[in-house]
mmCIF file of C-alpha atoms in Angstrom:
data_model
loop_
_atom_site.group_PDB
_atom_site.id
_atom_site.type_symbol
_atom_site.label_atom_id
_atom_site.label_comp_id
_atom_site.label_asym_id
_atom_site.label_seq_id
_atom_site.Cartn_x
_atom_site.Cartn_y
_atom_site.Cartn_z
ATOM 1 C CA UNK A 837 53.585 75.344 139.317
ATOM 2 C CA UNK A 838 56.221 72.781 137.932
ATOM 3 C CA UNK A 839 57.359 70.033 140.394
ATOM 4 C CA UNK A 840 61.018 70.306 141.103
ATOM 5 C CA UNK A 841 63.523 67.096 139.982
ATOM 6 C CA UNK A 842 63.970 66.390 143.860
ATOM 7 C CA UNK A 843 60.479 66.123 144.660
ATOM 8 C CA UNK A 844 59.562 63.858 141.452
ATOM 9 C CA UNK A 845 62.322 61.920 143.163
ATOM 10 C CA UNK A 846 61.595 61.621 146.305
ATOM 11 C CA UNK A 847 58.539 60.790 144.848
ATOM 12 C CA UNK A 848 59.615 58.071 142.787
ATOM 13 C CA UNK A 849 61.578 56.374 144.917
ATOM 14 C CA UNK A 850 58.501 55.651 146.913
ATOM 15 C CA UNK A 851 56.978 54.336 143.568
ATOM 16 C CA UNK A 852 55.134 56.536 142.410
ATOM 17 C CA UNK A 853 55.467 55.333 138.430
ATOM 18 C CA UNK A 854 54.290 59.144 137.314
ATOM 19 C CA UNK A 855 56.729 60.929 139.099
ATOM 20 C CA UNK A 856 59.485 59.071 136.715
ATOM 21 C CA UNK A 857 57.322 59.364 133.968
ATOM 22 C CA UNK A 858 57.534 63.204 134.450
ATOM 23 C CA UNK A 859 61.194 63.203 134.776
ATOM 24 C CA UNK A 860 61.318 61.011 131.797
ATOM 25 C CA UNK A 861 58.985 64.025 129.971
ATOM 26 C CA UNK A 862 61.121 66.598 131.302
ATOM 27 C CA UNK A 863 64.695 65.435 130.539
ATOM 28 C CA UNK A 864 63.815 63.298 127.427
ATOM 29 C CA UNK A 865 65.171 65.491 124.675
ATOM 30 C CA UNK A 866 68.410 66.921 126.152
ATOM 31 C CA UNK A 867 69.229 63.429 126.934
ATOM 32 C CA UNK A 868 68.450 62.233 123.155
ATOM 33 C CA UNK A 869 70.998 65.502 121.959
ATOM 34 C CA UNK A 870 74.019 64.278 124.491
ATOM 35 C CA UNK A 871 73.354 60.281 122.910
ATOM 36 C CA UNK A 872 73.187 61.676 119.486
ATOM 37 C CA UNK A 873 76.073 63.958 119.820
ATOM 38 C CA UNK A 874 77.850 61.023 121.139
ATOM 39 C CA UNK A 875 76.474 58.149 118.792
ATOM 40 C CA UNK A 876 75.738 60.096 115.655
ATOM 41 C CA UNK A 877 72.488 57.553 114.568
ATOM 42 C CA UNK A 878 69.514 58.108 115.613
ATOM 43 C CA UNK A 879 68.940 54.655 116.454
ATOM 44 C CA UNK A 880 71.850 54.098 118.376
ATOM 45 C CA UNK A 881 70.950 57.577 120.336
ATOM 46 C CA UNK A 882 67.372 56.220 121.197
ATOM 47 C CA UNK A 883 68.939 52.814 122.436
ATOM 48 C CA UNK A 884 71.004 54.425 124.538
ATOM 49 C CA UNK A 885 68.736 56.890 125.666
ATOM 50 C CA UNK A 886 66.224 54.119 126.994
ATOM 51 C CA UNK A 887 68.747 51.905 128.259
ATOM 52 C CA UNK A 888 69.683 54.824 130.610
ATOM 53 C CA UNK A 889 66.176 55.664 131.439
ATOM 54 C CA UNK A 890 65.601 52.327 132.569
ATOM 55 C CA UNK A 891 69.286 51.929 134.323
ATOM 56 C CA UNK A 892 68.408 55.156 136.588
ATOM 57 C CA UNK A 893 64.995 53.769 137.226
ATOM 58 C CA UNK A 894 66.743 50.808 138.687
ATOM 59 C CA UNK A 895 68.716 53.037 140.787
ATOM 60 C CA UNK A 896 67.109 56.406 141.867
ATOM 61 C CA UNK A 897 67.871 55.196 144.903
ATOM 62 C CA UNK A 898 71.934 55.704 143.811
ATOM 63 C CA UNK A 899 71.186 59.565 143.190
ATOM 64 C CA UNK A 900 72.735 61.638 146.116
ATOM 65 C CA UNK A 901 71.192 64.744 144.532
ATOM 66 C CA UNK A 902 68.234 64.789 143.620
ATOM 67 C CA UNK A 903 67.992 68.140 142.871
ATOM 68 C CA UNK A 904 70.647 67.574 140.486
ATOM 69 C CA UNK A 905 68.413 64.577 138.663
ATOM 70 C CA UNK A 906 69.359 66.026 135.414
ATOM 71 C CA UNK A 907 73.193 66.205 135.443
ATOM 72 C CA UNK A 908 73.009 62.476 137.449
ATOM 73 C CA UNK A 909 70.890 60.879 134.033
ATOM 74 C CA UNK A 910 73.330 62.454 131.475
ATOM 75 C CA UNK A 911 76.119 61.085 133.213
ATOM 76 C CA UNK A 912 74.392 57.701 133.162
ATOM 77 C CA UNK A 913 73.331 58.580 129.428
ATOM 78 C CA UNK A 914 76.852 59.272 128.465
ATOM 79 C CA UNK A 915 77.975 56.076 129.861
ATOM 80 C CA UNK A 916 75.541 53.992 127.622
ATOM 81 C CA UNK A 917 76.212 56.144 124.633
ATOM 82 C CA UNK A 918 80.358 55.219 124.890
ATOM 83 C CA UNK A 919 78.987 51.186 125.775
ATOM 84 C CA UNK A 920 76.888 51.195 122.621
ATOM 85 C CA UNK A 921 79.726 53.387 120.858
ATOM 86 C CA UNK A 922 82.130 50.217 121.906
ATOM 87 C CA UNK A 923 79.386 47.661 120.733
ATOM 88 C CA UNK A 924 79.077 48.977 117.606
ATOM 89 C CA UNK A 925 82.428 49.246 116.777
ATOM 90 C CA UNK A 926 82.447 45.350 117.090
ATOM 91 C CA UNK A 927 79.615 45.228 114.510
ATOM 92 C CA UNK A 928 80.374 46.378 111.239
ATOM 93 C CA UNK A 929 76.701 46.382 109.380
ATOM 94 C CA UNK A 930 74.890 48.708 107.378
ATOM 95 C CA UNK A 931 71.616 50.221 108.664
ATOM 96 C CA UNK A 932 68.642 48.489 106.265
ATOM 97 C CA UNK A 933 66.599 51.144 106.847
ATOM 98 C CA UNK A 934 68.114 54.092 104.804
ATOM 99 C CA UNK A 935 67.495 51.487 102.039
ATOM 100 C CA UNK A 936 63.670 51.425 102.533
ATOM 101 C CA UNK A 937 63.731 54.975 102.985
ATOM 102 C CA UNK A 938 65.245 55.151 99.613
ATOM 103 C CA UNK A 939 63.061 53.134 97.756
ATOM 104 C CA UNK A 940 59.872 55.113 99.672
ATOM 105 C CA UNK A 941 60.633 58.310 98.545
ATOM 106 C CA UNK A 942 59.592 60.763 95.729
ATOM 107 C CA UNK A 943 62.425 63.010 94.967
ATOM 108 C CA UNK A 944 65.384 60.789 94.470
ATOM 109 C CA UNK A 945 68.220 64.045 93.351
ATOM 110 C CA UNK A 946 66.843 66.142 96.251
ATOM 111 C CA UNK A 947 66.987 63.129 99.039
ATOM 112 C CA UNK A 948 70.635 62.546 97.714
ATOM 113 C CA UNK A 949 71.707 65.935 98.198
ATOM 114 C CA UNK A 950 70.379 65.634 101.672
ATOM 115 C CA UNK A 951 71.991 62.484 102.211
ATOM 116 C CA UNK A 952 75.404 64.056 101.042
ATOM 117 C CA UNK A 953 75.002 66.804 103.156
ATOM 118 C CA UNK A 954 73.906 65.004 106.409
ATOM 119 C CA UNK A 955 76.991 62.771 106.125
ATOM 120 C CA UNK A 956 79.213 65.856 105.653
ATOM 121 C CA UNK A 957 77.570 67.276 108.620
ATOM 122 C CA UNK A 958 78.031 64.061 110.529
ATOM 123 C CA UNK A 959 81.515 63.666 109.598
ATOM 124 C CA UNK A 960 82.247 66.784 110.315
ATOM 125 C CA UNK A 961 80.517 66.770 113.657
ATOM 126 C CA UNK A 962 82.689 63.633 114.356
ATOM 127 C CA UNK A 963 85.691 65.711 114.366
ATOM 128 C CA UNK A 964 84.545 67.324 117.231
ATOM 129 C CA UNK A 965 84.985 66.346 120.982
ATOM 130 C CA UNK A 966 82.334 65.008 122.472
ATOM 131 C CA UNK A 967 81.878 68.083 125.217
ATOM 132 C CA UNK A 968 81.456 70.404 121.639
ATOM 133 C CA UNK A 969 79.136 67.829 120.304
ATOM 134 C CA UNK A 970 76.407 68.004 123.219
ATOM 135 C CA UNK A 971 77.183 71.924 123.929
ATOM 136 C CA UNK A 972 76.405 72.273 119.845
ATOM 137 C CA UNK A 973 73.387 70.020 119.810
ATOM 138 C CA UNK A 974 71.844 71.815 122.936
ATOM 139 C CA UNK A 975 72.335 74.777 122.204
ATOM 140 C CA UNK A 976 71.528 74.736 118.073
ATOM 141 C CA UNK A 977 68.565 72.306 118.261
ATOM 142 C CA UNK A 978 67.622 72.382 121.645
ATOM 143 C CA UNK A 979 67.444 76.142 122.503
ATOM 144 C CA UNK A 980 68.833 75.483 125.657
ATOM 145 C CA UNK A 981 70.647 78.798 127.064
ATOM 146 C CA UNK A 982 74.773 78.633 128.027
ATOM 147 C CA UNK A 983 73.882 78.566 131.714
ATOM 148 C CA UNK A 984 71.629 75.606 131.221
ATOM 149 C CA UNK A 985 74.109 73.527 129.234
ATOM 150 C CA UNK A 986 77.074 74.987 131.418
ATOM 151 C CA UNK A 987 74.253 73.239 134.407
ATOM 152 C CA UNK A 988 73.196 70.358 132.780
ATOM 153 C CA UNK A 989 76.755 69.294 132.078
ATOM 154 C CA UNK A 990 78.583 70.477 134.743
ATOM 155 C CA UNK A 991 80.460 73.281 133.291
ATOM 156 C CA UNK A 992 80.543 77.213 133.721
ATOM 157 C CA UNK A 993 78.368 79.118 130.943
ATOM 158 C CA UNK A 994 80.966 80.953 130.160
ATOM 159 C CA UNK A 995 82.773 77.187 129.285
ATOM 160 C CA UNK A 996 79.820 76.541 127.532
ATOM 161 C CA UNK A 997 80.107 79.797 125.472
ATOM 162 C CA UNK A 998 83.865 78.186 124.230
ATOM 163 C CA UNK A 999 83.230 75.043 123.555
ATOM 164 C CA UNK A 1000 80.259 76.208 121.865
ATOM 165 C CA UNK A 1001 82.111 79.262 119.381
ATOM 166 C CA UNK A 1002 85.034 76.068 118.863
ATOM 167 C CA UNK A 1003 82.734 73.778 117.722
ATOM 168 C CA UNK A 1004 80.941 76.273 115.080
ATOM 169 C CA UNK A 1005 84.399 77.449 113.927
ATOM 170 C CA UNK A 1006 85.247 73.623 113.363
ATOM 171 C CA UNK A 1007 82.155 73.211 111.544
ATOM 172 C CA UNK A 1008 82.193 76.034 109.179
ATOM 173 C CA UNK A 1009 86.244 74.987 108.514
ATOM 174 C CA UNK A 1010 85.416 71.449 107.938
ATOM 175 C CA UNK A 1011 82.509 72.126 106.036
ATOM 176 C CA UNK A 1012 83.820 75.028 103.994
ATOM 177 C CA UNK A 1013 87.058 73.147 103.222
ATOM 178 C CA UNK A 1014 84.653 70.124 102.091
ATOM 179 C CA UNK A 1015 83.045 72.350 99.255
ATOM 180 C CA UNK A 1016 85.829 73.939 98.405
ATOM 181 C CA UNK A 1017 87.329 70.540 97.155
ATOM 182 C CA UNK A 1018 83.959 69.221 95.677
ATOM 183 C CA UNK A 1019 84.438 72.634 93.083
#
């Protein structure tokens, strides 16, 4: 039988290093989708995502529901996200390593045209608010069900449902109006 969030708590806070590890296990990718949806890099969405592992480490203590543990860490991982969002507008550099990546591959047409279309996708993704971009992300490559995103971020499923039809209708206009112009 799985462990219930408030028990690995209540657990944790008396220091029990596994019991955080478990909720780190268990809450790990929806937490990478809401940095990601936020962030857009990978990079930037792992940063953030362990900077707000280690920030609710540092204060379980601080979570007055621990049956809620879930909704509590992507608040916290939201947070981060918008701080490193803020950072690296301030920094204007180029990641080195889609350069390596470049050189290290085989297929040089077929890695462009996934290039082009991953920055279409971004850009168009960018277009979106930020509530579409997690609801999109954790529902499309998570799996996650409306209830459980409507749960996890503090919305109705039937919310979840609209932001989630919005966001695919933005997509497919953005997209479709993108190709249109490329012909």
């Amino acid at each position: 039988m799985t462990e219930s969030d408030a028990a690995l708590v209540a657990r944790a806070r008396g220091g029990d290093g596994g019991a955080f590890e478990t909720l780190v296990r268990r809450h790990l990718r929806s937490a990478y989708a809401v940095a990601l949806a936020q962030l857009g890099e990978e990079a930037d969405a792992q940063d953030a995502v362990q900077d707000a592992f280690v920030t609710a480490l540092q204060r379980i203590e601080e979570c007055r529901k621990p049956d809620q543990f879930g909704s509590w860490l992507m608040s916290i991982v939201r947070n981060r996200a918008r701080d490193n969002r803020r950072y690296r507008a301030v920094r204007d550099a180029l990641p080195l390593d889609a350069a390596s990546e470049a050189v290290d591959r085989a297929d040089p047409s077929g890695d462009a045209e996934n290039a082009e279309l991953r920055q279409d996708l971004l850009g168009a993704m960018d277009t979106l608010t930020e509530l579409q971009r997690e609801v999109i992300l954790l529902y499309d490559f998570e799996g996650w069900s409306h209830k459980e995103i409507g749960s996890r971020l503090g919305i109705s499923d039937g919310s979840a449902r609209v932001h989630l039809f919005n966001a695919r209708r933005a997509l497919r206009e953005r997209l479709t109006d993108r190709h249109r112009e490329e012909q």
